[in-house]
CSV table of C-alpha atoms and ligand atoms in Angstrom, one decimal:
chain,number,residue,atom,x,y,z
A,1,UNK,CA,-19.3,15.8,-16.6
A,2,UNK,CA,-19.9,18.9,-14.9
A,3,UNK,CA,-23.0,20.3,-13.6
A,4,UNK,CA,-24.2,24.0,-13.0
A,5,UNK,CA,-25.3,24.0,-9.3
A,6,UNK,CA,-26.3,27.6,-9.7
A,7,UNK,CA,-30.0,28.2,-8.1
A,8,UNK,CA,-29.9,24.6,-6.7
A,9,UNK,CA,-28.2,22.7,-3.6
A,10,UNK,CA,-24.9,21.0,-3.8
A,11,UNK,CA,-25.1,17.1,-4.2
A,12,UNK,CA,-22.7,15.8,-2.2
A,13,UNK,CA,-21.6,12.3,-2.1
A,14,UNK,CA,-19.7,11.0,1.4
A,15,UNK,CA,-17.3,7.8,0.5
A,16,UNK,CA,-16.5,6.8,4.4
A,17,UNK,CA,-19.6,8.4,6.2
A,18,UNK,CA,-19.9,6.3,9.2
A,19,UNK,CA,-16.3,7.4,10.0
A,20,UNK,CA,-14.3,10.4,11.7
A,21,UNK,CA,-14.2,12.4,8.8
A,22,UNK,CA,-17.4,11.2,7.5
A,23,UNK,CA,-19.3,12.1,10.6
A,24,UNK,CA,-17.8,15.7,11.0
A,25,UNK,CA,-18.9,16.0,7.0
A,26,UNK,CA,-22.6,15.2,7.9
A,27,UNK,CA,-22.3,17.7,10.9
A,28,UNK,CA,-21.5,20.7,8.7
A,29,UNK,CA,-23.8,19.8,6.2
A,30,UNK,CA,-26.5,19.8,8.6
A,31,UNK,CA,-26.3,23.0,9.6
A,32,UNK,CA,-26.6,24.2,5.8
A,33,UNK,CA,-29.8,22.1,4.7
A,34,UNK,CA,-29.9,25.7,2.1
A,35,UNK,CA,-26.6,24.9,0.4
A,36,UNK,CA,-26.7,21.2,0.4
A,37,UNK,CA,-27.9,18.1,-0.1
A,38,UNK,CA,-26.7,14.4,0.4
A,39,UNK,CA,-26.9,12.4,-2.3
A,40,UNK,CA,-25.1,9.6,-1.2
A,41,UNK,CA,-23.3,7.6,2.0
A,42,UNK,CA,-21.6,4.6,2.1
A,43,UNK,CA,-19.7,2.4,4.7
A,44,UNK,CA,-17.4,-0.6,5.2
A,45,UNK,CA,-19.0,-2.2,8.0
A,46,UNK,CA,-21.0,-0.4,10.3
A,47,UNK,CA,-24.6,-1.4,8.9
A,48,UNK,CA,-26.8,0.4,12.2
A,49,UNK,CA,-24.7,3.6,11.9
A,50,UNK,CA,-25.0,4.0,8.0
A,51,UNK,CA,-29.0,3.3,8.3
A,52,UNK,CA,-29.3,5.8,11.3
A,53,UNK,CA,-27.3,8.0,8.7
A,54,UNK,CA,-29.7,7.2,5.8
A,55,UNK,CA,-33.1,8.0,7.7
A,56,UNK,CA,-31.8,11.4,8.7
A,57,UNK,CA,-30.4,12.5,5.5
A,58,UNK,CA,-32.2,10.4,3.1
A,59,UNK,CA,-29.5,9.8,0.5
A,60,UNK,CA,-30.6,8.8,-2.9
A,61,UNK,CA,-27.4,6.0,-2.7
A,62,UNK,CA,-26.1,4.4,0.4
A,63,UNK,CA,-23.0,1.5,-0.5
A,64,UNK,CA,-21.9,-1.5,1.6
A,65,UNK,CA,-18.9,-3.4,-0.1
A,66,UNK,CA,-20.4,-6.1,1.5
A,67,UNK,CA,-23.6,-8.5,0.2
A,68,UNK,CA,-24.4,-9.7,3.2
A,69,UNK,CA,-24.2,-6.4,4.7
A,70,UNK,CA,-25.9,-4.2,2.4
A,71,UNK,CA,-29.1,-7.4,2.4
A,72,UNK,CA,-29.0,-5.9,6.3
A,73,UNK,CA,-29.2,-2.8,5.7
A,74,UNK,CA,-32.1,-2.8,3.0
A,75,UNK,CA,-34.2,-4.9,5.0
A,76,UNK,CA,-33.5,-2.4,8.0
A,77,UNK,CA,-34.2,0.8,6.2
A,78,UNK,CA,-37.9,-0.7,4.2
A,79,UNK,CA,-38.9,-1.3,8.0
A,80,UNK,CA,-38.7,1.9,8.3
A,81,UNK,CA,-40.3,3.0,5.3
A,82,UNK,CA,-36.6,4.9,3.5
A,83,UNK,CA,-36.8,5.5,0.2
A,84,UNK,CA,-32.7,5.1,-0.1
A,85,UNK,CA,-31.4,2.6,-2.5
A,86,UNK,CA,-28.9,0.3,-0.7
A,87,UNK,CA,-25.6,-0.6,-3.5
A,88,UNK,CA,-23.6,-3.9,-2.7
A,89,UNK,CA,-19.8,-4.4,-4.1
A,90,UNK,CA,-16.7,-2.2,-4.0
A,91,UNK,CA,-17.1,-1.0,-7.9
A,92,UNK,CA,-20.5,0.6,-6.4
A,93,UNK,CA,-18.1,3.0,-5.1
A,94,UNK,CA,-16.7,4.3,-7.9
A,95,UNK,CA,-20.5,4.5,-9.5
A,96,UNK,CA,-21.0,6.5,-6.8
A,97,UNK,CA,-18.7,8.6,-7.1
A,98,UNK,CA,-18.7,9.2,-11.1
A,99,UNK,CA,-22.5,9.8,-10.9
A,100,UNK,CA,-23.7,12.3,-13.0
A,101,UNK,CA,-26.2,14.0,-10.3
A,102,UNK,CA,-22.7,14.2,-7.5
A,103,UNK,CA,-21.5,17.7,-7.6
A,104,UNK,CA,-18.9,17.4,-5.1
A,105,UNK,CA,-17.4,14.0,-3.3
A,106,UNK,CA,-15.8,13.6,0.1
A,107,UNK,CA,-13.3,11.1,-0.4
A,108,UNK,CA,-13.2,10.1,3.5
A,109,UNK,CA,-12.4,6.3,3.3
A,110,UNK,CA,-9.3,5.2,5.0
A,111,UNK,CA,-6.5,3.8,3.1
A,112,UNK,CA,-5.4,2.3,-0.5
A,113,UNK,CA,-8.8,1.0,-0.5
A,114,UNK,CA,-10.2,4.5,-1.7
A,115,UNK,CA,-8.5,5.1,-4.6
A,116,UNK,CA,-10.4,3.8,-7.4
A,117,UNK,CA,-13.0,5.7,-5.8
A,118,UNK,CA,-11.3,8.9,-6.0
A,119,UNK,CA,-9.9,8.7,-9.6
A,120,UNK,CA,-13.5,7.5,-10.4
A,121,UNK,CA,-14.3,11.2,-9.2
A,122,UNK,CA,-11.5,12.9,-10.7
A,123,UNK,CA,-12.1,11.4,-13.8
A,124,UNK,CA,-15.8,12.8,-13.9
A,125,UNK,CA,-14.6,16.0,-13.3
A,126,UNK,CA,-16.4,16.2,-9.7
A,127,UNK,CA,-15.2,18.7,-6.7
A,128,UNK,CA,-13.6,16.2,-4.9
A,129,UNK,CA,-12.8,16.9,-1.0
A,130,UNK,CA,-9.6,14.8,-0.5
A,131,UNK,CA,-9.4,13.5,3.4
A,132,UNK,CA,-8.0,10.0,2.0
A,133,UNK,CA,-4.4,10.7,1.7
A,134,UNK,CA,-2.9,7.5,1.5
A,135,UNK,CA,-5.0,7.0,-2.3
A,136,UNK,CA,-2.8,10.4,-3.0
A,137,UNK,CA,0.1,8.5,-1.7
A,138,UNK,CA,-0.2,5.2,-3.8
A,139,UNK,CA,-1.5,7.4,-6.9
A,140,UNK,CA,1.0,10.2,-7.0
A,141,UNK,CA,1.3,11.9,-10.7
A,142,UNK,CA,-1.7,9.5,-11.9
A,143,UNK,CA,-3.6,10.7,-9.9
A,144,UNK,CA,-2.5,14.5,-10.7
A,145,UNK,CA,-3.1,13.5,-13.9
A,146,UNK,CA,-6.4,12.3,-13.9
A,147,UNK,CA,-7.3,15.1,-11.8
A,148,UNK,CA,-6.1,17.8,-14.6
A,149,UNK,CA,-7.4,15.4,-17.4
A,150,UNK,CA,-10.9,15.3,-16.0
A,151,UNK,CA,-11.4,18.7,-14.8
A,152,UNK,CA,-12.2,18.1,-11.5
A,153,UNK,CA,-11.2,20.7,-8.3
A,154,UNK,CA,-9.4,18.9,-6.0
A,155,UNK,CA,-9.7,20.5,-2.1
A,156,UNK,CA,-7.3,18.8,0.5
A,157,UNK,CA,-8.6,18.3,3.6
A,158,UNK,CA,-6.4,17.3,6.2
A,159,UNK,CA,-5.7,20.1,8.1
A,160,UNK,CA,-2.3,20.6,7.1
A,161,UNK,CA,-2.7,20.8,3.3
A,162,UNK,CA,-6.0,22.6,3.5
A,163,UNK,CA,-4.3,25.6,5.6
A,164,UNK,CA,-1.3,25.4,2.7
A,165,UNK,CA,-4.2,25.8,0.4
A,166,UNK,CA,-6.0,28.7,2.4
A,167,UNK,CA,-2.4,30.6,2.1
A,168,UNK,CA,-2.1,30.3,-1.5
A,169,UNK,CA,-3.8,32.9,-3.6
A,170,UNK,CA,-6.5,30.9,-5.8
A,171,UNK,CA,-4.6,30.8,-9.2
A,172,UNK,CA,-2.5,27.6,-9.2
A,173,UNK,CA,-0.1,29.2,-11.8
A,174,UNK,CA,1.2,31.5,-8.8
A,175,UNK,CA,2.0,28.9,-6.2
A,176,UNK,CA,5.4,28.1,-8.1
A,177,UNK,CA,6.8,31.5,-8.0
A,178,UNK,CA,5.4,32.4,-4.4
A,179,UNK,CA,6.3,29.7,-2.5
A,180,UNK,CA,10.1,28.7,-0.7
A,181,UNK,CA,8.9,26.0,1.0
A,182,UNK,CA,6.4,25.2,3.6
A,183,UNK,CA,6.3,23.9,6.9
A,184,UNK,CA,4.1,21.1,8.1
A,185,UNK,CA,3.0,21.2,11.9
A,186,UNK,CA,3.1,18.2,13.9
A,187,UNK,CA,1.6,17.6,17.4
A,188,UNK,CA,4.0,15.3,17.8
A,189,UNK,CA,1.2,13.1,19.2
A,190,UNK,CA,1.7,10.7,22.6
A,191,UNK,CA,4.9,9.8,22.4
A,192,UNK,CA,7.0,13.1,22.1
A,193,UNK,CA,8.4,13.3,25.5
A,194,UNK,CA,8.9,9.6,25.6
A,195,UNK,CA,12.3,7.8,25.9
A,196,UNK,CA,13.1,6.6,22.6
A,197,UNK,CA,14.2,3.2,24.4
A,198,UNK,CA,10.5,2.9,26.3
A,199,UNK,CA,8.5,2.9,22.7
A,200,UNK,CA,8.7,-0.9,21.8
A,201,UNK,CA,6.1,-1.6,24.9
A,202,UNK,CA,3.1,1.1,24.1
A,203,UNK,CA,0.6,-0.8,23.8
A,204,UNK,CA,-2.6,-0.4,20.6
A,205,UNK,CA,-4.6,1.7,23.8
A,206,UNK,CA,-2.1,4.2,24.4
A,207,UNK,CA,-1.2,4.7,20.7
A,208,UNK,CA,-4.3,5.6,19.7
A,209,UNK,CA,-5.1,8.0,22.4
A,210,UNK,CA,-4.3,11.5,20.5
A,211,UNK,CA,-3.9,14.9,22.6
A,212,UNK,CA,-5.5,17.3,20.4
A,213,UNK,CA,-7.4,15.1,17.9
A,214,UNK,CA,-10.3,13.3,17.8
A,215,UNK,CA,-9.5,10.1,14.6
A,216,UNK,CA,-9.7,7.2,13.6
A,217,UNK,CA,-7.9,4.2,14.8
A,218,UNK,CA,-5.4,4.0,12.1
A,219,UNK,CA,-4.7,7.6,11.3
A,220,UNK,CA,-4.2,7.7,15.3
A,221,UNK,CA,-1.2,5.3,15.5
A,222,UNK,CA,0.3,7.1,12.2
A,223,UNK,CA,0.1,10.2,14.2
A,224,UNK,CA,2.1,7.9,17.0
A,225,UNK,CA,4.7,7.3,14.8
A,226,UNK,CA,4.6,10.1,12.3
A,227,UNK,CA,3.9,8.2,9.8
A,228,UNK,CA,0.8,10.8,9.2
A,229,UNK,CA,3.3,13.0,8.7
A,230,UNK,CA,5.2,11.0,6.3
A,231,UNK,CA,2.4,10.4,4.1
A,232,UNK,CA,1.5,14.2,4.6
A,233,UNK,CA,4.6,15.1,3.1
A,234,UNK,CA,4.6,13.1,0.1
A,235,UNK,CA,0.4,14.2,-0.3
A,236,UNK,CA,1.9,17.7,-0.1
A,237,UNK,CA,4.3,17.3,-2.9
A,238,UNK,CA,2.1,16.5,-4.8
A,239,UNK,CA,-1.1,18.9,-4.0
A,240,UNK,CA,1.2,21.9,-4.7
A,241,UNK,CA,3.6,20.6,-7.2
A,242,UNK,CA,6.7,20.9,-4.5
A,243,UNK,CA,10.7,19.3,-4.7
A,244,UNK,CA,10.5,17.1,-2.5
A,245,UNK,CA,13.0,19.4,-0.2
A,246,UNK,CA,10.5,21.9,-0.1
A,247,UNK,CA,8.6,20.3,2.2
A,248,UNK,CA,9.9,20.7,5.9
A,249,UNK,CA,8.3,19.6,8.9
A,250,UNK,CA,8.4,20.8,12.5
A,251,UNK,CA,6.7,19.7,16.0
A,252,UNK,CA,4.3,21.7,16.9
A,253,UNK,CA,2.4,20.7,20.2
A,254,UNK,CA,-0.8,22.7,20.6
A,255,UNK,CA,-2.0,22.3,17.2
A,256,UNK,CA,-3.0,25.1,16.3
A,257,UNK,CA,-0.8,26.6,13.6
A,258,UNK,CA,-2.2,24.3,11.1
A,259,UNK,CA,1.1,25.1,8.8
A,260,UNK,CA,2.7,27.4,7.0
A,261,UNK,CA,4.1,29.1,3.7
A,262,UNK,CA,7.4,30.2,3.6
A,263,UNK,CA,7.4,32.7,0.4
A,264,UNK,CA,10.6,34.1,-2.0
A,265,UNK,CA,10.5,37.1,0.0
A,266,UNK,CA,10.5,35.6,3.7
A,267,UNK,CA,7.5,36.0,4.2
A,268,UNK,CA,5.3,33.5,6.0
A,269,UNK,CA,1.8,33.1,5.7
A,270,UNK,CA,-0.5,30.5,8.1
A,271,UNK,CA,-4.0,29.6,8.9
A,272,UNK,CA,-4.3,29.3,12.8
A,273,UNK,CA,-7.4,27.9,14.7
A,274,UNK,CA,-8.5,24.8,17.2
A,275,UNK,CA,-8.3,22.1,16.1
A,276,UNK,CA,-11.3,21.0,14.8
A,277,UNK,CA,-11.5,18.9,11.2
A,278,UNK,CA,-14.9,20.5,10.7
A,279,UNK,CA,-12.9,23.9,9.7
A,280,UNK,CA,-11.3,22.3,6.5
A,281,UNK,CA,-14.5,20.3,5.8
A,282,UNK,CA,-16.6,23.4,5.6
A,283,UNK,CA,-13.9,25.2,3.5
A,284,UNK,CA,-13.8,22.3,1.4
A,285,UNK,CA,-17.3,22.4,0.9
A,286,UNK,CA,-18.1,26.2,0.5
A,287,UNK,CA,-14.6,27.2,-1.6
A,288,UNK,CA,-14.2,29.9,-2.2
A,289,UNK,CA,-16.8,30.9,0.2
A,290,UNK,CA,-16.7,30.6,3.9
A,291,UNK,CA,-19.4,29.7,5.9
A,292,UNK,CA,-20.0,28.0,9.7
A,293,UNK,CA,-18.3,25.2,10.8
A,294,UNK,CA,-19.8,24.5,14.2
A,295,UNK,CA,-15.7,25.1,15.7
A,296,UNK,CA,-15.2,26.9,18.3
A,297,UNK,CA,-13.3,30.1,17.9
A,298,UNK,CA,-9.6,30.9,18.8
A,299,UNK,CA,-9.0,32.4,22.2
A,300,UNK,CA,-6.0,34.0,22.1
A,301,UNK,CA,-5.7,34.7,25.7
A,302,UNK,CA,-6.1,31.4,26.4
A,303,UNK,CA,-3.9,30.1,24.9
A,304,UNK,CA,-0.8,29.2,26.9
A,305,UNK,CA,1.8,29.8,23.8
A,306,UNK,CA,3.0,29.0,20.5
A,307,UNK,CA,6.0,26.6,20.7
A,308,UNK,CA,8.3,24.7,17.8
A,309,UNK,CA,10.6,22.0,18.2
A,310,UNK,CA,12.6,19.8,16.2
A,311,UNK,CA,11.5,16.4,15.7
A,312,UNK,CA,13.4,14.1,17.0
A,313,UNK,CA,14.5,11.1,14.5
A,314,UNK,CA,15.0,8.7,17.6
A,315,UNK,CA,11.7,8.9,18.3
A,316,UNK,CA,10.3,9.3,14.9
A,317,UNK,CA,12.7,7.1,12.7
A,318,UNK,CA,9.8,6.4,10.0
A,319,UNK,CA,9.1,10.7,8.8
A,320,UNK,CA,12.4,9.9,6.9
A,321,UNK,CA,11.1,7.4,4.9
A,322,UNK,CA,8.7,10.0,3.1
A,323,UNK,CA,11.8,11.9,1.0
A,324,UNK,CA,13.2,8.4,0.7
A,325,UNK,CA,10.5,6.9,-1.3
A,326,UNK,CA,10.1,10.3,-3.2
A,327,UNK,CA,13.3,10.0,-4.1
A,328,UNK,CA,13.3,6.2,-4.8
A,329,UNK,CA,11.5,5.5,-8.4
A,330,UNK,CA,7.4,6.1,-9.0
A,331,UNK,CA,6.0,3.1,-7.0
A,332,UNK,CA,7.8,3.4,-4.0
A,333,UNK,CA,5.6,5.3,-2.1
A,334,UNK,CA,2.7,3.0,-3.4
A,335,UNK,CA,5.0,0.6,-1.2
A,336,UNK,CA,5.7,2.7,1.5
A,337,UNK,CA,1.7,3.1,1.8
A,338,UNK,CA,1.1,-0.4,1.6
A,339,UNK,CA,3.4,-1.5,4.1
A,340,UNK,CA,2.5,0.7,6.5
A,341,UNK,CA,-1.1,-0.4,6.1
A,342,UNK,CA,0.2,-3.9,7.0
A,343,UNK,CA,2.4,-2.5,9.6
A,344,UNK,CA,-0.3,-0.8,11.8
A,345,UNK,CA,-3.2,-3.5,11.1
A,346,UNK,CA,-0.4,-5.6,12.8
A,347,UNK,CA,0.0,-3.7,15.8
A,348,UNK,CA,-3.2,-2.8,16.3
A,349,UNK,CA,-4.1,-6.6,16.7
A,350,UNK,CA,-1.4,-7.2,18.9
A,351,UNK,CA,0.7,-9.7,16.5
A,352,UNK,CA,4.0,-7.2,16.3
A,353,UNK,CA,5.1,-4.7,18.3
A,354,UNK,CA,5.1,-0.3,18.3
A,355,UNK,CA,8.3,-0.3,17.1
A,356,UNK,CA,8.3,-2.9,14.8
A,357,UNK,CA,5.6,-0.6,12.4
A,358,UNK,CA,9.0,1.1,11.3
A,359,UNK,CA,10.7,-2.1,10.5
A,360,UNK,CA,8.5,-3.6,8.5
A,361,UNK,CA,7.9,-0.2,6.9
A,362,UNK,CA,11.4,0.1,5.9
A,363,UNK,CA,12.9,-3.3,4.8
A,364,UNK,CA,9.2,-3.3,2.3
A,365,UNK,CA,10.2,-0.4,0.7
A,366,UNK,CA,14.0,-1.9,0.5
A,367,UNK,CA,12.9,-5.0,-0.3
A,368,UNK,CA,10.8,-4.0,-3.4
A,369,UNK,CA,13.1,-0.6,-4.5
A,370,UNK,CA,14.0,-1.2,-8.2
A,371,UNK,CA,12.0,-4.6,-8.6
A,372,UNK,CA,9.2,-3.7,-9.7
A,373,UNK,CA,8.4,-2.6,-13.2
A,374,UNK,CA,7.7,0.9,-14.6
A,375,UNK,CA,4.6,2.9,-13.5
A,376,UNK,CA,2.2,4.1,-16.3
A,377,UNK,CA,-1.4,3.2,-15.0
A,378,UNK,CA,-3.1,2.6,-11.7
A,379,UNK,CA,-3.4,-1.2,-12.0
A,380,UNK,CA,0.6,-0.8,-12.3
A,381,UNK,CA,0.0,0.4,-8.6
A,382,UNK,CA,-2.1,-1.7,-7.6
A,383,UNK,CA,-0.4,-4.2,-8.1
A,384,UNK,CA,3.0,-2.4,-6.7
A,385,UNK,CA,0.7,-2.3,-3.7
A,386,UNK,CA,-0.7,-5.8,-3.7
A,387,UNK,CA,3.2,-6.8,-3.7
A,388,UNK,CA,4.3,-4.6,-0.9
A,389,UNK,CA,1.5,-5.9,1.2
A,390,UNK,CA,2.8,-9.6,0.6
A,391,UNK,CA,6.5,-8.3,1.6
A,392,UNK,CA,4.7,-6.5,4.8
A,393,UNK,CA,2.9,-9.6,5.7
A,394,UNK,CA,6.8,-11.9,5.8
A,395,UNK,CA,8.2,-8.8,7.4
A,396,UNK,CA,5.5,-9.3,10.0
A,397,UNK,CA,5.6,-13.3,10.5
A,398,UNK,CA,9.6,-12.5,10.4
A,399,UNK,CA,9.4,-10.5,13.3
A,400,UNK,CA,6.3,-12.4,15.4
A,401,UNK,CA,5.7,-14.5,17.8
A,402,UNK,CA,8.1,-12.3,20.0
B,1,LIG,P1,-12.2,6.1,10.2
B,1,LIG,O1,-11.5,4.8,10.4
B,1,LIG,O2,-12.9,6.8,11.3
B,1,LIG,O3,-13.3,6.0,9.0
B,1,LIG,C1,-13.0,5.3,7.8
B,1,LIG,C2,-14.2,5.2,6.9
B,1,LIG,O4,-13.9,4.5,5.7
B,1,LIG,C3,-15.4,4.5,7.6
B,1,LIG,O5,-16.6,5.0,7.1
B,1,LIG,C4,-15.3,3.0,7.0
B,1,LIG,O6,-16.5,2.4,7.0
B,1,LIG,C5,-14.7,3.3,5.6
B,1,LIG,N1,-13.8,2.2,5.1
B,1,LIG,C6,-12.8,1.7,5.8
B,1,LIG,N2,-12.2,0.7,5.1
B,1,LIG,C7,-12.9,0.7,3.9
B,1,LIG,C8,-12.8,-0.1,2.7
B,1,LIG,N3,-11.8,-1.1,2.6
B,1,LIG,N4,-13.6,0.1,1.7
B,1,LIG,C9,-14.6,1.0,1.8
B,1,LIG,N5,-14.8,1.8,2.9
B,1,LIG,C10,-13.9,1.6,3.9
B,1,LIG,O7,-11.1,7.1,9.5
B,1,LIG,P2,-11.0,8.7,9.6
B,1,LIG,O8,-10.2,9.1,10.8
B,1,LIG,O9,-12.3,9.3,9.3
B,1,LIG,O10,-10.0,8.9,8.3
B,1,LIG,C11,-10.5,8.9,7.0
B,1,LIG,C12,-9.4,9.4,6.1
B,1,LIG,O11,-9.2,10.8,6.4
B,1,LIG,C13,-8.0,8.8,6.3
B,1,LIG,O12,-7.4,8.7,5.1
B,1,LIG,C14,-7.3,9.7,7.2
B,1,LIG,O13,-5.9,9.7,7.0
B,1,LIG,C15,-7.9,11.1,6.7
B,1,LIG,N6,-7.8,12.1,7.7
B,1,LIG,C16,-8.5,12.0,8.9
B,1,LIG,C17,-8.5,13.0,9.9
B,1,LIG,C18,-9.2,12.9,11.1
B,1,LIG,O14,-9.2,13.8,11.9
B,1,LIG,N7,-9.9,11.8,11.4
B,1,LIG,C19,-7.7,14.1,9.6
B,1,LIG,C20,-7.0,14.2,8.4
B,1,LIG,C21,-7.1,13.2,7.5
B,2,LIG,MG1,-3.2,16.1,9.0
């Protein structure tokens, strides 16, 4: 259902607030307590941070998956005399998200896990801020479709998408006869000038240290292995209605061409700036307005050039896997999504190595091409997903202890 915010503030409801994303969301909607208002927060785990969260922005809703958890944070929030209501289990997201007061929803959780969520949203027609990529990933046309069917506006924020988006003009219908292709920028991220031989001993800490961004710890090692990008690809097919060979990628170490349009004429548009994921928050929030993002603003003369480079498949075997799953029948990038989940969880805890994330990525997706049925709903892809992760997991044992 939609709902006129005319005269009124924008209710916004952050899925994921206690995290990268989330965090950078409350930041730009602090410095805007005239345009909007927080409705509602939620987290996985981090009870203290969520309840610091609630007594300065006093949500309506705050959501803990957890029981346990959200008990905590009740009893910690009447102590100090909040007024926010404290929802237990994981459908509470997706209530959360659907509600009727919600104008807009900033889908910031991390992974598969936020994709009922977000077609909970698009089905109730909500403005829906996408930072979640991997629930575009696993939903692919679904999740199109749900977004269409339930009228909702669907604003990408990672910062690749959302500068394809600030290129476009704002009638969809003209993307298809505008665009070429486009070109997604990649930093490269910590590994670029490594010898491909040297990778299977980084270790979780050195992964996850980014050069130019500030994220989360899984989104971090995808950048390590451009895996980010891999998923980016696919989320861009899908965001702009692309052939899959319309999507090109290239390395792009200072980060700030944020990517590109290539039109039918030659011409090529792109959104430049530091990088700073509170840009395409506050886009996302204000479209089609513009309004302060608390970034700081692009010195040209300090900047010490614009470079390009190929990217190197030695280094970066798994980007490849991206136009192979879109190629491979609807599911497999459910799969691809999945394993990689697996893959990184598995690294991260020290039970496989770096380079192993691509092998387990890529005998899942072979493993499961073809077997599993057709796709017509989302439990279809859930349980594609549920699958993949089982593969992932005897990929995993297959390849540790080492
Ligand atoms: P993060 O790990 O910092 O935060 C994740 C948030 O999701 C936390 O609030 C956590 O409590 C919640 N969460 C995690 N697992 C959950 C589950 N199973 N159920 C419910 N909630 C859960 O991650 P992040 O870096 O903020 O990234 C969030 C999303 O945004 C990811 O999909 C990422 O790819 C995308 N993204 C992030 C950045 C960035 O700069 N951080 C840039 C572009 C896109
Ligand atoms: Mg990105």
């Amino acid at each position: 259902m939609k709902t006129s915010t005319a005269g009124r503030r924008q209710r916004i409801a952050i899925l994921g607030s206690t995290g990268s994303i989330g965090v950078s969301t409350l930041d730009v909607i602090a410095r805007h307590p005239d345009r909007f208002e927080v409705f509602g927060l939620t987290s996985h785990q981090r009870v203290p941070e969520l309840v610091e969260q609630c007594l300065r922005f006093s949500p309506r809703i705050a959501v803990l998956p957890d029981r346990e958890r959200a008990r905590e944070a009740r009893r910690l929030l009447a102590e100090r005399g909040s007024r926010t209501e404290v929802l237990e289990g994981a459908q509470a997201l997706g209530q959360l998200a659907a509600e009727p007061e919600v104008d807009a929803v900033m889908a910031a959780i991390v992974g598969a896990a936020g994709l009922p969520a977000c077609m909970a949203a698009a089905a109730a027609g909500k403005r829906l801020l996408l930072a979640n990529k991997e629930a575009l990933v696993v939903g692919g046309a679904l999740f199109m479709r749900s977004v269409a069917e339930g009228g909702a506006t669907l604003l990408p924020i990672d910062s690749e998408h959302s500068a394809i988006f600030q290129c476009l003009p704002e009638d969809r219908g003209a993307w298809g006869e505008r665009i070429d292709h486009i070109v997604l920028t990649a930093s490269g991220g910590p590994f670029r000038r490594r010898a491909p031989e040297s990778l299977h001993a980084v270790t979780p800490a050195e992964a996850v240290a980014h050069p130019n961004w500030v994220m989360g710890r899984k989104i971090s090692v995808d950048s390590a292995t451009m895996m980010n990008k891999a998923l980016e690809v696919i989320e861009a097919r899908w965001l702009f209605d692309l052939a899959p060979e319309q999507v090109r990628v290239v390395i792009h170490p200072q980060s700030i061409v944020h990517s590109m349009v290539v039109c039918r004429d030659a011409s090529v548009l792109a959104q430049l700036g530091t990088p700073d994921m509170r840009v395409p928050i506050a886009y996302g929030l204000s479209f089609p307005e513009r309004i302060e993002s608390g970034a700081s603003r692009l010195d040209f003369l300090q900047l010490q050039g614009l470079t390009f480079e190929p990217v190197d498949e030695r280094l970066f075997p798994g980007l490849g896997l991206a136009w192979q799953a879109l190629a491979a029948p609807a599911g497999a990038t459910a799969a691809l999504n999945a394993a990689n989940e697996v893959a990184v969880e598995s690294f991260l805890s020290g039970t496989i190595r770096f380079t192993d994330i691509h092998t387990v990525n890529a005998r899942t997706v072979e493993r499961l091409a073809g077997r599993h049925g057709a796709v017509s709903t989302i439990d279809d892809l859930l349980d594609i997903d549920r699958r993949a992760r089982a593969e992932a997991h005897s990929a995993v044992a297959a390849l540790a202890p080492r």
